[in-house]
XYZ file of C-alpha atoms in Angstrom:
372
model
C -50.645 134.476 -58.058
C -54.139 134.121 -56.246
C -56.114 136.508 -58.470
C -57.502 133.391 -60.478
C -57.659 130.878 -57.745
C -60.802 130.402 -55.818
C -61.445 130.398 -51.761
C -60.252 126.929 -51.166
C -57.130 127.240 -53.243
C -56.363 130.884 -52.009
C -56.012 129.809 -48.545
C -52.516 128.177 -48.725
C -49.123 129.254 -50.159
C -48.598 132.366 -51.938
C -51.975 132.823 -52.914
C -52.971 132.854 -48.870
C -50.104 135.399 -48.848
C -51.441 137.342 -51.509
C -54.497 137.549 -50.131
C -53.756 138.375 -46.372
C -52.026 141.453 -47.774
C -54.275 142.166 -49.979
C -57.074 142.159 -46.606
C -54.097 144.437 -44.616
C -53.976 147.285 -47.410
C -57.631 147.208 -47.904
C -58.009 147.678 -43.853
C -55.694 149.945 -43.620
C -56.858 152.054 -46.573
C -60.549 152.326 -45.049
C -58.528 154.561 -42.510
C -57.117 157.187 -45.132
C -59.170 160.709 -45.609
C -56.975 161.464 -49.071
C -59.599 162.151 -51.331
C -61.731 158.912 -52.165
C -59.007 156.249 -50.555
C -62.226 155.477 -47.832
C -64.607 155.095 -50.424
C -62.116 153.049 -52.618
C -60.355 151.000 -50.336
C -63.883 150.200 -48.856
C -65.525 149.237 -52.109
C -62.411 147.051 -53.318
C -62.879 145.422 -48.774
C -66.529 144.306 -49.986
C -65.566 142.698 -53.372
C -63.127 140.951 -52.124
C -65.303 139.282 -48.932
C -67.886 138.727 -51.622
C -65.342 136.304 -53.486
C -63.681 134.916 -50.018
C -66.355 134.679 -47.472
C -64.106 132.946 -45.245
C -62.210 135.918 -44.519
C -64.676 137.474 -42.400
C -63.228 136.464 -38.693
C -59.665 137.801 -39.875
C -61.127 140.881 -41.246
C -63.133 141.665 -38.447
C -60.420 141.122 -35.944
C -57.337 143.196 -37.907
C -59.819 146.086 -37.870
C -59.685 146.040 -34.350
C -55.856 145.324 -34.312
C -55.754 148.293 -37.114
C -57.858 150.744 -35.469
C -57.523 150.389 -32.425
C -57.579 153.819 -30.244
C -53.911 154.091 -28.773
C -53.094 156.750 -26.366
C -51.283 159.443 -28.139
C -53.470 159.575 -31.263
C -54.150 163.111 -32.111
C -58.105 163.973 -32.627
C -57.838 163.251 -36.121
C -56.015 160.028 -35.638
C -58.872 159.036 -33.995
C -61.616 159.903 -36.086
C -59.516 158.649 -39.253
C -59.371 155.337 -36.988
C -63.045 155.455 -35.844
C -64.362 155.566 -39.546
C -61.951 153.581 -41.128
C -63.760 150.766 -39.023
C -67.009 151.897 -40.184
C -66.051 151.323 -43.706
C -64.948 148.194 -42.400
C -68.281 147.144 -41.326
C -70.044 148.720 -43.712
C -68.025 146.552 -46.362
C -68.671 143.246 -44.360
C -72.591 143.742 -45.132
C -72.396 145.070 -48.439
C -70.085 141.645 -49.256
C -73.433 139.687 -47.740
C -70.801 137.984 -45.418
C -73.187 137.017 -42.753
C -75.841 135.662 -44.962
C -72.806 133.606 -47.021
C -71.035 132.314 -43.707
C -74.048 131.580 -41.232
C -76.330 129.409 -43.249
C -78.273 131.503 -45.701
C -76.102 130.828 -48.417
C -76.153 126.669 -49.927
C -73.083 127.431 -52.444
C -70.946 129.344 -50.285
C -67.885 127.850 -49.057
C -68.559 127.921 -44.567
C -65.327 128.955 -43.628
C -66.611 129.269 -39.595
C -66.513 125.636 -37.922
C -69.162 125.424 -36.062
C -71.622 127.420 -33.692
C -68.258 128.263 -31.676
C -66.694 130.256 -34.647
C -69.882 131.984 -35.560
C -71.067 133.190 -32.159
C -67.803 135.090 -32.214
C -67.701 136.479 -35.512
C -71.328 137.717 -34.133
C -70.423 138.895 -30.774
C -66.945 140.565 -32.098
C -69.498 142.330 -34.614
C -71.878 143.234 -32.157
C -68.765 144.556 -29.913
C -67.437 146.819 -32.603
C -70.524 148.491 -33.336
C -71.354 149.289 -29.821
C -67.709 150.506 -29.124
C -68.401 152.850 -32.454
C -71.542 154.007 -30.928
C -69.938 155.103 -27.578
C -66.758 156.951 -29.782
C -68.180 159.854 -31.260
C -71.719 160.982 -31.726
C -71.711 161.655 -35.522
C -71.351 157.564 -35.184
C -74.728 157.065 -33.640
C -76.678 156.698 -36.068
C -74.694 154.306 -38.427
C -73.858 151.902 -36.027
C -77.427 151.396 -35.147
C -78.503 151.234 -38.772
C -75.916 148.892 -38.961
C -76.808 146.786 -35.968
C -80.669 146.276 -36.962
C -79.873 145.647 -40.321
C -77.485 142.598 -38.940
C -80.482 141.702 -36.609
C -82.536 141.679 -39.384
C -80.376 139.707 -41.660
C -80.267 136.873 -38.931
C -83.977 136.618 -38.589
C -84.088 136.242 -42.191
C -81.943 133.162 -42.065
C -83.883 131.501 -39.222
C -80.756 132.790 -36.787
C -83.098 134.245 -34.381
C -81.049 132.645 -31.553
C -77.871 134.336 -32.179
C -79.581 138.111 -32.194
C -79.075 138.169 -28.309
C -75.352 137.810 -28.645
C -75.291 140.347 -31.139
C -76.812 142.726 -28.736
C -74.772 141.262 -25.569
C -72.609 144.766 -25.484
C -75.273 147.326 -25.996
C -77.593 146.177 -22.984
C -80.694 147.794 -24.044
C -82.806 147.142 -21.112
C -80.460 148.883 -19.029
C -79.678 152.198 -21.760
C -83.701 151.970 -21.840
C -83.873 152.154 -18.172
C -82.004 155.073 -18.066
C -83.580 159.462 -17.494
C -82.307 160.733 -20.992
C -81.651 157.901 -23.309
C -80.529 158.434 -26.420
C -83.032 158.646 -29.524
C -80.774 155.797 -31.352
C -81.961 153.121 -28.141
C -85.624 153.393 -28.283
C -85.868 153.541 -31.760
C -83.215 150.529 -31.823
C -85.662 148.619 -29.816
C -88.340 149.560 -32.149
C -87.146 148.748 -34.799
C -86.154 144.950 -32.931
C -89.517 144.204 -32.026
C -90.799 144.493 -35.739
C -87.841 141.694 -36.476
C -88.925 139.772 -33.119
C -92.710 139.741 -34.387
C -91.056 138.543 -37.678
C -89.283 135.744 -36.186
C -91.923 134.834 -33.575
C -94.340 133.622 -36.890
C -91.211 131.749 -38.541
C -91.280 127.977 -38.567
C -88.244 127.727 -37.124
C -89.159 129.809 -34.672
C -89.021 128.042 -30.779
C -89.575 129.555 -27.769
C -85.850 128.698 -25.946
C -84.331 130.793 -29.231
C -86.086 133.866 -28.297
C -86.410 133.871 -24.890
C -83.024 135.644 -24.428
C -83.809 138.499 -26.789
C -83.665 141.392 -24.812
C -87.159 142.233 -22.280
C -87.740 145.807 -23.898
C -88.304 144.074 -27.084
C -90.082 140.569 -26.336
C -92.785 142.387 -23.746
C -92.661 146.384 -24.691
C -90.846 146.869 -21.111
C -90.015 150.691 -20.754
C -91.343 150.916 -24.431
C -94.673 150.330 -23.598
C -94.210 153.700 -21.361
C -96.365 156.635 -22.706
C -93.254 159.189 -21.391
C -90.942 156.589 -23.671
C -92.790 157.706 -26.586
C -92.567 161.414 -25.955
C -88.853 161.074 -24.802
C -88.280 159.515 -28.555
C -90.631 161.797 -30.214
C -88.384 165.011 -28.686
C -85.282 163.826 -29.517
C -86.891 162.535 -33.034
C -88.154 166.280 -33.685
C -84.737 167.616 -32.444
C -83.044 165.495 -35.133
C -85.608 165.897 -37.742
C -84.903 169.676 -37.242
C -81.250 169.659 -37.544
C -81.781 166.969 -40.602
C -80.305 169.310 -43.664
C -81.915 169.355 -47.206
C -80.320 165.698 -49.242
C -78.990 164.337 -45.907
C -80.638 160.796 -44.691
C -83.376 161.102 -42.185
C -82.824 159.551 -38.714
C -83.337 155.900 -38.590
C -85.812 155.817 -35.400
C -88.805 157.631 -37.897
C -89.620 154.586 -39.666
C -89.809 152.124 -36.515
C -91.523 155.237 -34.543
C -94.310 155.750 -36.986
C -94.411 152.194 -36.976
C -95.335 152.013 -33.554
C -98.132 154.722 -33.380
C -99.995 152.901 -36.173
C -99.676 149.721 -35.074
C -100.368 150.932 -31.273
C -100.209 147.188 -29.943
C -103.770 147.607 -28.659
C -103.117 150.743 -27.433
C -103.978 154.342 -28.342
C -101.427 156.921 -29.759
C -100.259 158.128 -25.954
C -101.632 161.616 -26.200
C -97.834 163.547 -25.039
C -96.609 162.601 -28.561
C -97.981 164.855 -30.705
C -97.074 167.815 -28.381
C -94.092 166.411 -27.532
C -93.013 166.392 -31.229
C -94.650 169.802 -31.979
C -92.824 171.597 -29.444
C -89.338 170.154 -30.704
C -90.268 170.612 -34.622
C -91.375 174.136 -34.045
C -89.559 175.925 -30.741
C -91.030 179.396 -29.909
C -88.885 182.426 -31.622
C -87.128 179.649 -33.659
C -85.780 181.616 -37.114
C -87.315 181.092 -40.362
C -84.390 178.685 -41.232
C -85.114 176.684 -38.510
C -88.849 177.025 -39.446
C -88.356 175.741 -42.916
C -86.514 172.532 -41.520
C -89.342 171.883 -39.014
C -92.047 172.234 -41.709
C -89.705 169.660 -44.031
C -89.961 167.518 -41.469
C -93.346 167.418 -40.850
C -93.650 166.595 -44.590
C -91.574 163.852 -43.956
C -93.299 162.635 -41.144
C -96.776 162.620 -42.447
C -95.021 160.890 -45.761
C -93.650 158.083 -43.386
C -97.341 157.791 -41.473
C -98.492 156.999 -44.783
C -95.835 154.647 -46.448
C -96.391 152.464 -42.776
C -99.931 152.707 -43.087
C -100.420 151.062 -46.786
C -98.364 148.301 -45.254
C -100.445 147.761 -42.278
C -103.638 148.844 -43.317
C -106.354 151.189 -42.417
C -107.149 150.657 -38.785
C -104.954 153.143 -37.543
C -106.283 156.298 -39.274
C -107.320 157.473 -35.862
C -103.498 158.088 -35.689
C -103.540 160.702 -38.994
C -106.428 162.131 -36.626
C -104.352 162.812 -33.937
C -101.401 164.183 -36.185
C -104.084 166.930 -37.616
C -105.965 168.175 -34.639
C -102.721 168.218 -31.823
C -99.776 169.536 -33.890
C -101.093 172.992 -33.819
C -97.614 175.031 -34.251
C -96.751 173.060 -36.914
C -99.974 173.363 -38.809
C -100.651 177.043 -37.840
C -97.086 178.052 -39.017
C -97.348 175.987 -42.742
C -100.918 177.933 -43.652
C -99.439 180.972 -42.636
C -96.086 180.681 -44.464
C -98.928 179.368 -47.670
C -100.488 182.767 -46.815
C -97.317 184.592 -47.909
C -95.301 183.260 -51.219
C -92.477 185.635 -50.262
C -92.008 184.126 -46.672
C -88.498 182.033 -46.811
C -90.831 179.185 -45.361
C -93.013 179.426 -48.161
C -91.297 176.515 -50.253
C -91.282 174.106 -47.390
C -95.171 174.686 -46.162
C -95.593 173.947 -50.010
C -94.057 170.692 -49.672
C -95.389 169.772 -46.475
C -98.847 170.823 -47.747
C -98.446 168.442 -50.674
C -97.858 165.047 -47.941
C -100.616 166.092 -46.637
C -102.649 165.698 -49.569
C -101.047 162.932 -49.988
C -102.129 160.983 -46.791
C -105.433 162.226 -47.324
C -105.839 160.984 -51.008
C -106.720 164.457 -51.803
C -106.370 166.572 -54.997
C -104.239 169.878 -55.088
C -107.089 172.301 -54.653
C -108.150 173.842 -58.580
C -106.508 177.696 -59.404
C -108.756 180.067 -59.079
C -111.272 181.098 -62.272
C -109.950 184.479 -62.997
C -112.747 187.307 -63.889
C -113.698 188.182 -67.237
C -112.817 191.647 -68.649
């Protein structure tokens, strides 16, 4: 009965009933492992926000309801649970729901009355993603790629003001503060002060709206730390190493090579290489491990690169740096070159080739051969 009726009309009679069964299988589908039920159920979640915006606070609070971690729940309960409200989320930004509901959006239909309603469809967000975070590590990193890309999306709509209660849970200046932090928190904050320079320049922009962002990313804080750095570049090269071949690199490279570029008026702390060597390229690591590490120094060079035709030259004392401290990693790619047969071989060949890249260099020419 509501398939043909549109947001307003929906809301009421059996076309509201329709749909708020319609939002209860789709949640509860995110949940199932069958086969491609997540994937479906998820993609089927996002169209259907994308045509009724308005739904967002309901959705949003029956995946809590829906997945919420009862005691009893056997371990794959829980995980089926914990993802299922991943797919949840993930469906909520796909569907552009925040852009749609909070402003950034003319046409769409606001189905949030006023700043009241939207600060908790925010903070509830905010609150899930954190509580995802703290559930299993394998969660990590999507819940912070989700996070900055909702802090992101709010800057972009002049929402600067509500980023702070989207980070109200996750307390960065104290997880920052902390021996050991997690590589997902520094580069987090990283990544935030990119979108806090953003929304610093806007028009909009005022000085009351920002001045509750978190300190770490208005004034550096513990960022501006040389041992920060190293701390992230460790856990960056420990990452990078167990990173297999086709799987998504961690999100903290982009915002960390970022950083040592743009340097803030600072110099390239001079731990960082070292720090990133030694976790790229352990001592006795085996040659599979050796391969990853020299992927990922590929990769890593690759990102230098991509950040610095955004940002411009000045920084090449950075590439510098890269060449003349990250001696295991250098050493061990010409000597896997040295030896096609060596199970590194294919990796030092790709690594070699970013290289070239960053230095706008040509593949060196085969060698003449001798006459007979």
């Amino acid at each position: 009965g509501g398939a043909g009726a549109g947001p307003e009309g929906a809301q009421g009679g059996e076309g509201g009933a329709d749909l708020a069964y319609a939002v209860r299988r789709l949640v509860r589908g995110a949940q199932s492992s069958r086969r491609c039920c997540r994937q479906g159920f998820s993609l089927a979640l996002a169209e259907l926000l994308a045509a009724f915006p308005g739904e967002l606070a309901g959705v949003l609070q029956l995946a809590r309801q829906l997945t919420d971690l009862q005691t009893g729940l056997k371990s794959m309960e829980q995980k089926e649970r914990l993802v299922g409200r991943l797919c949840v989320y993930a469906a909520v930004f796909e569907a552009g729901c925040l852009r749609k509901l909070l402003g950034g959006d003319a046409a769409a239909p606001q189905g949030l009355t006023g700043r009241r309603g939207a600060t908790g469809v925010v903070c509830e967000l905010g609150r899930g993603l954190h509580e995802l975070y703290l559930a299993r590590p394998f969660l990590q990193e999507p819940a912070v790629r989700m996070l900055t890309h909702a802090c992101q999306e709010l800057c972009a709509m002049g929402r600067s003001s509500w980023v702070p209660e989207l980070l109200a849970e996750w307390s960065l200046d104290e997880k920052l503060g902390k021996a050991g932090a997690a590589m997902h928190v520094p580069g987090l904050a990283l990544e935030l002060r990119s979108a806090y320079e953003g929304a610093r320049q806007a028009p909009s922009a005022t000085a009351k709206a920002l001045a509750t962002w978190p300190v770490c990313v208005r004034d550096g804080g513990a960022l501006a730390q040389p041992a920060a750095l190293e701390h992230l570049a460790r856990g960056l090269g420990a990452a990078l190493g167990a990173c297999g071949l086709g799987e998504p690199l961690p999100a903290a490279l982009r915002p960390f090579c970022r950083r040592l570029l743009c340097g803030e008026g600072s110099a390239t702390p001079a731990g960082v290489w070292p720090a990133l060597d030694e976790a790229l390229f352990p001592e006795r690591a085996p040659q599979a491990s050796q391969a990853q590490g020299l992927r990922a120094l590929g990769e890593v060079v690759a990102h230098l690169c991509a950040e610095r035709a955004q940002l411009g030259d000045a920084a090449a004392a950075v590439l510098v740096g890269f060449f003349e401290q990250m001696h295991r990693g250098l050493r061990l790619m010409l000597r896997a070159l040295a030896w096609p047969r060596a199970s590194p071989h294919a990796a030092a060949a790709f690594a070699q080739g970013r290289m070239l890249e960053a230095l706008d260099a040509a593949p060196p020419p085969p060698r003449p051969q001798r006459p007979s």
